[in-house]
Coordinates of C-alpha atoms in Angstrom, one line a residue:
Chain A
M1 CA -149.1 132.0 -75.0
P2 CA -146.6 134.8 -75.9
A3 CA -148.0 138.3 -75.7
A4 CA -148.9 140.2 -78.9
V5 CA -146.7 143.4 -78.9
Y6 CA -147.8 146.4 -80.9
L7 CA -145.8 149.6 -81.6
P8 CA -148.3 152.0 -83.2
T9 CA -146.8 154.9 -85.2
S10 CA -149.8 157.2 -84.9
I11 CA -152.3 158.2 -82.2
E12 CA -155.1 157.0 -84.4
E13 CA -153.5 153.5 -84.7
M14 CA -153.0 153.5 -80.9
V15 CA -156.6 154.4 -80.2
G16 CA -157.7 151.6 -82.6
L17 CA -155.7 149.1 -80.5
L18 CA -157.4 150.3 -77.3
E19 CA -160.8 149.8 -78.8
D20 CA -160.2 146.2 -79.7
G21 CA -160.8 143.2 -77.5
D22 CA -162.5 142.5 -74.2
R23 CA -159.4 143.2 -72.1
E24 CA -157.6 146.5 -72.0
P25 CA -154.1 146.0 -73.4
V26 CA -151.1 146.7 -71.2
I27 CA -149.7 150.1 -72.0
M28 CA -145.9 150.4 -72.0
A29 CA -143.7 153.5 -72.5
G30 CA -140.0 153.0 -71.5
G31 CA -140.7 149.5 -70.1
T32 CA -139.2 150.0 -66.7
V33 CA -142.6 149.5 -64.9
V34 CA -144.1 146.8 -67.1
M35 CA -141.0 144.7 -67.8
R36 CA -140.3 144.5 -64.0
L37 CA -143.8 143.3 -63.3
V38 CA -143.6 140.7 -66.1
H39 CA -140.2 139.4 -64.7
E40 CA -141.8 139.1 -61.2
G41 CA -144.8 137.2 -62.6
A42 CA -147.1 139.9 -61.3
L43 CA -148.3 140.7 -64.8
I44 CA -148.9 138.2 -67.6
P45 CA -150.1 140.3 -70.6
T46 CA -151.8 139.0 -73.6
A47 CA -151.4 142.3 -75.5
V48 CA -148.9 145.1 -75.0
V49 CA -149.1 148.5 -76.7
C50 CA -145.8 150.3 -76.7
L51 CA -145.9 154.1 -77.0
S52 CA -142.3 154.7 -78.0
R53 CA -142.9 155.5 -81.6
L54 CA -145.6 158.2 -81.1
G55 CA -143.3 161.2 -80.6
L56 CA -144.7 161.8 -77.1
D57 CA -141.2 162.5 -75.8
R58 CA -140.9 166.3 -76.1
I59 CA -140.9 169.0 -73.5
T60 CA -142.2 172.3 -74.8
S61 CA -142.6 175.6 -72.9
D62 CA -144.2 179.0 -73.5
D63 CA -145.3 181.9 -71.3
G64 CA -148.2 179.8 -70.0
G65 CA -146.2 177.0 -68.8
V66 CA -144.5 173.7 -69.6
R67 CA -145.9 170.7 -71.4
I68 CA -144.1 167.4 -70.8
G69 CA -144.8 164.6 -73.2
S70 CA -145.7 161.4 -71.3
C71 CA -142.8 159.5 -72.9
T72 CA -140.2 162.1 -72.0
S73 CA -137.3 160.2 -70.4
L74 CA -136.4 161.0 -66.8
A75 CA -132.9 161.7 -68.0
E76 CA -134.3 164.5 -70.2
L77 CA -136.5 165.9 -67.5
A78 CA -133.5 165.8 -65.1
A79 CA -131.7 168.1 -67.5
F80 CA -134.6 170.6 -67.9
D81 CA -133.3 173.6 -65.9
A82 CA -136.4 175.7 -66.5
A83 CA -138.3 173.5 -64.0
P84 CA -135.8 172.9 -61.3
M85 CA -137.9 170.9 -58.8
L86 CA -139.2 168.6 -61.6
A87 CA -135.6 168.1 -62.7
E88 CA -134.4 167.4 -59.2
A89 CA -137.2 164.9 -58.7
A90 CA -136.4 163.1 -62.0
A91 CA -132.7 163.0 -61.1
S92 CA -133.5 161.3 -57.8
V93 CA -135.0 158.3 -59.4
G94 CA -132.8 155.2 -59.8
G95 CA -129.4 155.5 -61.6
P96 CA -128.4 157.0 -65.0
A97 CA -129.2 153.8 -66.9
L98 CA -132.7 153.6 -65.5
R99 CA -133.3 157.3 -66.3
T100 CA -132.4 156.8 -70.0
T101 CA -135.5 154.7 -70.6
A102 CA -137.9 155.4 -67.7
T103 CA -140.5 158.0 -68.6
V104 CA -142.4 160.8 -66.8
G105 CA -145.8 159.2 -67.7
G106 CA -144.6 155.8 -66.4
N107 CA -143.8 157.3 -63.0
L108 CA -147.6 158.0 -62.5
F109 CA -148.2 154.2 -62.7
A110 CA -145.1 153.0 -60.7
R111 CA -146.4 151.3 -57.6
S112 CA -145.8 153.1 -54.3
P113 CA -143.4 153.8 -52.8
Y114 CA -142.2 155.0 -56.2
G115 CA -143.6 158.2 -57.6
D116 CA -141.1 160.9 -56.8
V117 CA -141.7 162.7 -60.1
T118 CA -145.4 162.3 -59.5
A119 CA -145.1 164.1 -56.2
A120 CA -143.2 166.9 -57.8
L121 CA -145.9 167.2 -60.5
L122 CA -148.6 167.2 -57.8
A123 CA -146.8 170.1 -56.1
H124 CA -147.0 172.0 -59.4
D125 CA -150.8 171.4 -59.8
A126 CA -150.1 169.3 -63.0
V127 CA -152.9 168.6 -65.4
V128 CA -152.9 165.2 -67.2
E129 CA -153.7 165.1 -70.9
M130 CA -155.2 161.8 -72.1
T131 CA -156.6 160.3 -75.3
G132 CA -158.5 157.1 -76.1
P133 CA -161.5 155.7 -77.9
A134 CA -163.7 158.2 -76.0
G135 CA -161.7 161.1 -77.3
S136 CA -159.2 163.5 -75.7
S137 CA -159.6 164.8 -72.2
E138 CA -157.7 166.3 -69.3
Q139 CA -157.9 166.0 -65.5
P140 CA -156.0 167.4 -62.6
L141 CA -153.3 165.0 -61.6
E142 CA -154.7 164.7 -58.0
D143 CA -158.0 163.4 -59.4
F144 CA -156.3 161.2 -62.0
L145 CA -154.4 159.4 -59.3
A146 CA -157.6 158.8 -57.3
A147 CA -159.5 157.3 -60.2
R148 CA -158.2 157.1 -63.7
A149 CA -160.4 156.7 -66.8
P150 CA -160.1 153.2 -68.4
R151 CA -158.8 152.8 -72.0
A152 CA -157.3 156.3 -71.9
V153 CA -153.5 156.8 -72.5
V154 CA -151.7 159.7 -70.9
T155 CA -150.1 161.7 -73.6
G156 CA -148.7 164.6 -71.6
L157 CA -148.6 166.7 -68.4
R158 CA -148.9 170.4 -68.2
V159 CA -147.6 172.6 -65.4
S160 CA -147.9 176.4 -65.1
A161 CA -144.9 178.7 -65.2
A162 CA -146.1 180.8 -62.3
P163 CA -143.3 181.7 -59.9
A164 CA -143.0 179.7 -56.7
S165 CA -140.5 178.8 -54.0
T166 CA -139.9 175.0 -54.2
S167 CA -138.1 172.4 -52.2
F168 CA -137.6 168.7 -52.9
L169 CA -136.2 166.2 -50.4
K170 CA -136.1 162.4 -50.8
L171 CA -135.1 160.1 -48.0
G172 CA -134.0 156.7 -49.0
R173 CA -131.8 153.9 -47.6
R174 CA -129.0 155.1 -49.9
R175 CA -128.0 158.4 -51.3
A176 CA -128.8 157.3 -54.8
N177 CA -130.6 154.5 -56.6
A178 CA -132.9 154.1 -53.7
T179 CA -136.7 153.7 -53.2
A180 CA -138.2 156.4 -51.1
I181 CA -138.8 156.0 -47.4
V182 CA -140.4 159.5 -47.7
T183 CA -140.2 162.1 -50.4
A184 CA -141.5 165.6 -50.0
A185 CA -142.1 168.0 -52.9
I186 CA -143.1 171.4 -51.7
S187 CA -144.2 174.5 -53.5
I188 CA -145.3 177.9 -52.2
G189 CA -146.8 179.9 -55.0
E190 CA -149.6 182.3 -55.8
A191 CA -152.1 179.4 -55.7
G192 CA -151.1 178.6 -52.2
P193 CA -148.9 176.0 -50.5
R194 CA -148.6 172.5 -52.0
V195 CA -147.1 169.7 -49.9
A196 CA -146.9 166.5 -52.0
L197 CA -145.5 163.3 -50.4
V198 CA -144.4 159.8 -51.4
G199 CA -144.5 157.2 -48.6
A200 CA -146.7 159.2 -46.2
F201 CA -149.9 157.7 -47.8
Q202 CA -150.8 154.7 -49.8
R203 CA -149.9 156.6 -53.0
P204 CA -148.3 159.9 -53.9
R205 CA -150.7 162.5 -52.4
R206 CA -150.8 166.0 -51.1
S207 CA -151.2 166.6 -47.3
A208 CA -154.2 168.8 -46.8
A209 CA -153.4 169.2 -43.1
A210 CA -149.8 170.4 -43.9
E211 CA -151.1 172.8 -46.5
E212 CA -153.6 174.2 -44.1
A213 CA -150.9 174.7 -41.5
L214 CA -148.9 176.7 -44.1
A215 CA -151.8 179.0 -45.1
G216 CA -150.6 182.5 -45.5
A217 CA -147.0 181.6 -46.4
A218 CA -145.7 183.8 -49.1
T219 CA -143.6 183.0 -52.2
G220 CA -140.0 183.9 -51.5
A221 CA -140.4 184.5 -47.8
R222 CA -138.8 182.3 -45.2
I223 CA -141.4 180.4 -43.2
G224 CA -141.3 180.8 -39.4
E225 CA -140.2 177.9 -37.2
E226 CA -143.5 177.7 -35.5
Q227 CA -145.4 177.3 -38.7
I228 CA -142.8 174.7 -39.9
E229 CA -143.3 172.7 -36.8
A230 CA -147.1 172.9 -37.2
A231 CA -146.9 171.6 -40.7
A232 CA -144.6 168.8 -39.8
A233 CA -146.8 167.7 -36.9
A234 CA -149.9 168.0 -39.2
V235 CA -148.3 165.6 -41.6
A236 CA -147.4 163.1 -38.9
E237 CA -151.0 163.2 -37.7
E238 CA -152.6 162.9 -41.1
A239 CA -150.2 160.3 -42.5
D240 CA -151.5 156.8 -43.5
P241 CA -148.1 155.4 -44.4
M242 CA -147.4 152.2 -46.3
A243 CA -145.2 149.5 -44.8
D244 CA -142.9 147.4 -47.0
A245 CA -139.4 146.0 -47.1
I246 CA -138.0 149.5 -47.3
A247 CA -139.5 150.9 -44.2
S248 CA -142.3 150.3 -41.6
A249 CA -145.4 152.5 -41.4
W250 CA -144.2 153.7 -38.0
Y251 CA -140.9 154.8 -39.4
R252 CA -142.4 156.5 -42.4
R253 CA -144.7 158.4 -40.1
R254 CA -141.8 159.7 -38.1
M255 CA -139.7 160.4 -41.2
A256 CA -142.6 162.2 -42.9
A257 CA -142.4 164.9 -40.2
V258 CA -138.6 165.1 -40.4
V259 CA -138.5 165.3 -44.2
V260 CA -141.3 167.9 -44.4
R261 CA -139.5 170.0 -41.7
R262 CA -136.2 169.9 -43.5
A263 CA -137.8 170.6 -46.9
L264 CA -139.6 173.7 -45.5
Q265 CA -136.4 174.9 -43.8
S266 CA -134.6 174.8 -47.1
L267 CA -137.3 176.5 -49.1
G268 CA -135.9 179.1 -51.4
D269 CA -132.3 177.9 -50.9
G270 CA -130.3 178.4 -54.0
E271 CA -133.0 180.4 -55.8
Chain B
M1 CA -148.1 133.0 -82.8
T2 CA -145.7 134.1 -85.5
A3 CA -142.4 135.6 -84.7
R4 CA -141.6 139.2 -85.6
M5 CA -138.2 140.4 -86.7
V6 CA -136.3 143.1 -84.9
S7 CA -133.3 144.6 -86.8
F8 CA -130.5 146.5 -85.0
A9 CA -126.8 146.7 -84.9
V10 CA -124.7 145.1 -82.1
N11 CA -121.1 146.2 -81.7
G12 CA -121.0 147.6 -85.1
R13 CA -122.6 144.7 -86.9
A14 CA -126.2 145.0 -88.3
G15 CA -128.5 142.0 -88.1
S16 CA -132.0 140.8 -87.3
V17 CA -133.4 138.6 -84.6
A18 CA -136.7 136.7 -84.5
V19 CA -138.7 137.6 -81.4
E20 CA -141.9 136.2 -79.9
G21 CA -143.9 137.8 -77.2
L22 CA -142.6 140.5 -74.8
T23 CA -138.8 140.0 -74.8
S24 CA -136.1 142.0 -73.1
L25 CA -133.0 143.2 -74.9
L26 CA -131.0 141.3 -72.2
A27 CA -132.7 138.0 -73.1
T28 CA -132.1 138.7 -76.8
L29 CA -128.4 139.5 -76.3
R30 CA -127.8 136.4 -74.1
D31 CA -130.1 133.8 -75.6
S32 CA -130.4 134.7 -79.3
L33 CA -127.0 136.3 -79.9
G34 CA -124.7 134.5 -77.4
L35 CA -123.5 137.7 -76.0
T36 CA -123.4 136.8 -72.3
A37 CA -121.3 139.6 -70.8
A38 CA -124.5 141.4 -69.8
K39 CA -125.9 139.7 -66.7
E40 CA -129.3 139.3 -65.1
G41 CA -128.7 140.3 -61.5
C42 CA -132.2 141.2 -60.4
G43 CA -134.6 141.6 -63.3
Q44 CA -136.0 144.7 -61.6
G45 CA -133.7 147.5 -62.7
G46 CA -132.0 147.9 -59.3
C47 CA -128.6 146.3 -59.7
G48 CA -127.2 147.5 -63.1
A49 CA -125.5 144.1 -64.0
C50 CA -127.5 144.2 -67.3
T51 CA -126.2 147.6 -68.3
V52 CA -125.4 148.0 -72.0
L53 CA -125.2 151.1 -74.2
L54 CA -128.0 152.1 -76.6
D55 CA -126.8 154.7 -79.1
G56 CA -124.1 155.4 -76.5
E57 CA -126.4 155.9 -73.6
P58 CA -126.5 153.5 -70.7
V59 CA -129.7 151.4 -70.4
L60 CA -130.8 148.5 -68.2
S61 CA -131.2 145.8 -70.8
C62 CA -133.4 143.6 -68.6
L63 CA -136.1 146.3 -68.7
V64 CA -135.7 147.4 -72.4
P65 CA -138.2 145.7 -74.7
V66 CA -136.1 144.5 -77.6
D67 CA -138.6 146.2 -80.1
V68 CA -137.5 149.7 -79.1
V69 CA -133.9 149.1 -80.3
E70 CA -135.1 148.7 -83.9
G71 CA -132.7 150.6 -86.1
R72 CA -130.4 151.6 -83.3
E73 CA -126.9 150.7 -82.1
V74 CA -126.3 148.5 -79.1
T75 CA -122.9 148.2 -77.5
T76 CA -122.0 145.4 -75.1
L77 CA -118.8 144.7 -73.3
E78 CA -117.8 142.3 -76.1
G79 CA -117.8 145.2 -78.4
L80 CA -115.3 147.3 -76.4
T81 CA -112.3 145.8 -78.0
R82 CA -110.9 143.1 -80.2
I83 CA -110.2 139.6 -78.7
G84 CA -106.6 139.6 -77.5
S85 CA -106.5 143.2 -76.4
L86 CA -108.1 145.2 -73.6
H87 CA -109.8 148.5 -73.6
P88 CA -108.0 151.0 -71.2
L89 CA -111.0 150.7 -68.8
Q90 CA -110.6 146.9 -68.7
Q91 CA -106.9 147.1 -68.3
S92 CA -107.3 149.5 -65.4
F93 CA -110.0 147.3 -63.8
Q94 CA -107.5 144.5 -63.9
D95 CA -104.6 146.6 -62.6
H96 CA -106.6 147.9 -59.7
Y97 CA -108.2 144.6 -58.7
A98 CA -111.6 146.1 -59.4
A99 CA -113.2 142.7 -60.1
Q100 CA -113.6 139.9 -57.7
C101 CA -116.4 137.6 -58.8
G102 CA -116.8 139.7 -61.9
F103 CA -120.6 139.6 -62.1
C104 CA -121.1 143.3 -61.8
T105 CA -118.1 144.1 -63.9
P106 CA -119.5 144.3 -67.4
G107 CA -122.2 146.7 -66.3
M108 CA -119.6 148.8 -64.3
V109 CA -117.3 149.0 -67.3
L110 CA -120.0 150.1 -69.7
A111 CA -121.4 152.7 -67.2
A112 CA -117.9 154.0 -66.9
K113 CA -117.5 154.1 -70.7
A114 CA -120.7 156.1 -71.0
L115 CA -119.4 158.6 -68.4
L116 CA -116.0 159.0 -69.9
D117 CA -117.4 159.5 -73.4
R118 CA -119.5 162.3 -72.1
N119 CA -117.1 163.7 -69.4
P120 CA -113.5 162.8 -70.0
A121 CA -112.2 164.3 -66.7
P122 CA -114.8 163.4 -64.0
S123 CA -114.3 164.0 -60.3
R124 CA -114.5 160.9 -58.0
E125 CA -117.9 162.1 -56.9
E126 CA -119.1 162.4 -60.6
I127 CA -117.8 158.8 -61.2
A128 CA -119.7 157.6 -58.1
Q129 CA -122.9 159.3 -59.4
A130 CA -122.5 157.8 -62.8
L131 CA -122.2 154.3 -61.3
A132 CA -125.0 154.9 -58.8
G133 CA -127.1 152.3 -60.6
N134 CA -124.5 149.6 -60.4
L135 CA -124.3 147.4 -57.3
C136 CA -121.2 145.4 -56.3
R137 CA -121.3 142.8 -53.5
C138 CA -117.6 142.0 -53.4
T139 CA -115.3 145.0 -53.7
G140 CA -116.7 147.8 -51.6
Y141 CA -116.5 150.0 -54.7
Q142 CA -113.2 151.9 -53.9
A143 CA -111.1 149.8 -56.3
I144 CA -113.7 150.3 -59.0
L145 CA -113.6 154.1 -58.5
D146 CA -109.8 154.0 -58.5
A147 CA -109.8 152.0 -61.8
I148 CA -112.1 154.5 -63.5
E149 CA -110.2 157.5 -62.2
H150 CA -107.0 156.0 -63.5
A151 CA -108.5 155.1 -66.9
A152 CA -109.8 158.7 -67.2
R153 CA -106.3 160.1 -66.7
E154 CA -104.9 157.5 -69.2
V155 CA -107.4 158.1 -71.9
T156 CA -107.5 161.9 -71.7
P157 CA -104.6 163.5 -73.5

């Protein structure tokens, strides 16, 4: 039975579609996550709600920070110079054609070891804005990834504009168009160190052990070699890596330490 | 299940297609419109053989739900030139032996066109980055890069 496909043109209409039916409809933004799962036979939807006509594709910024619409394309985020680590993370995903339609919100739902933009957002303490039949709400991204509310659609993500030293490093089997073996998104700001990783755990996550090892590190200051080694070792110890066709868990654990070390060594380069 | 109509322009011609269920732009181009230059290489968005242009921007048509192209302009390889003549990119691919089996070629040519439309004088590295999403199993890529470098010099005054 072919799926019913809806393209609501207002948030109200979208919420109405979420309320109907016993089963939650499949939510689709750019289609790069959903269409692939459908092609692979991993997803056989009966109803699909497409977000592309809701105007959720804007990036706005003010003194408080940056708000990224959930349907913002990775191509657009990759060109957003005001948030260099987010731009670098977006540019690291796939190739130019994928980035035209893939969205920031969709990256939150891409199965590991995808999630490079998600990791960069975690390093920026992103807050997720959602709306659904239960109304509008928000949640720190870290909590959202652990347990997301059902029948709530992500409409945007907010990050603060507070100054920070950042470093992003993605290790894949190729220099481009490659799934992560390990990706590190690191930020040292007023709120403290943030070390967010793809591939080191079962989903994009911050390494509490690495962040503890980096306690006291200051924005803009070079981190000492001893502290870098401690953070890298802490990640290798804490890691619970996934194994797949891209890399074994053993290799990911080894590379998590290497990638974190290199990312910390290049903190502040080019700033 | 009633079909719905999706209206869009392909290679400069406006039209409508009847669609049922969740259908990709690639399937619509190939199966409903007989435009078979775009290929299904993986169905996962990793190989680029399905690359077409949407309002001039490269997209992976196997992952684009056809509904989102409503009211927009799709360009396929068939739209690059009239039958009987070759676009400078196609001529350059031929001259540089940049196609062997030819399966990746439509995607490569359109990715190159999107690049040259935006950046008429790219460096070899910029060409490689623009084609990062297009895989080739035959040529080893160098002939493809040569062809695009040459075409860029030809087309740019």
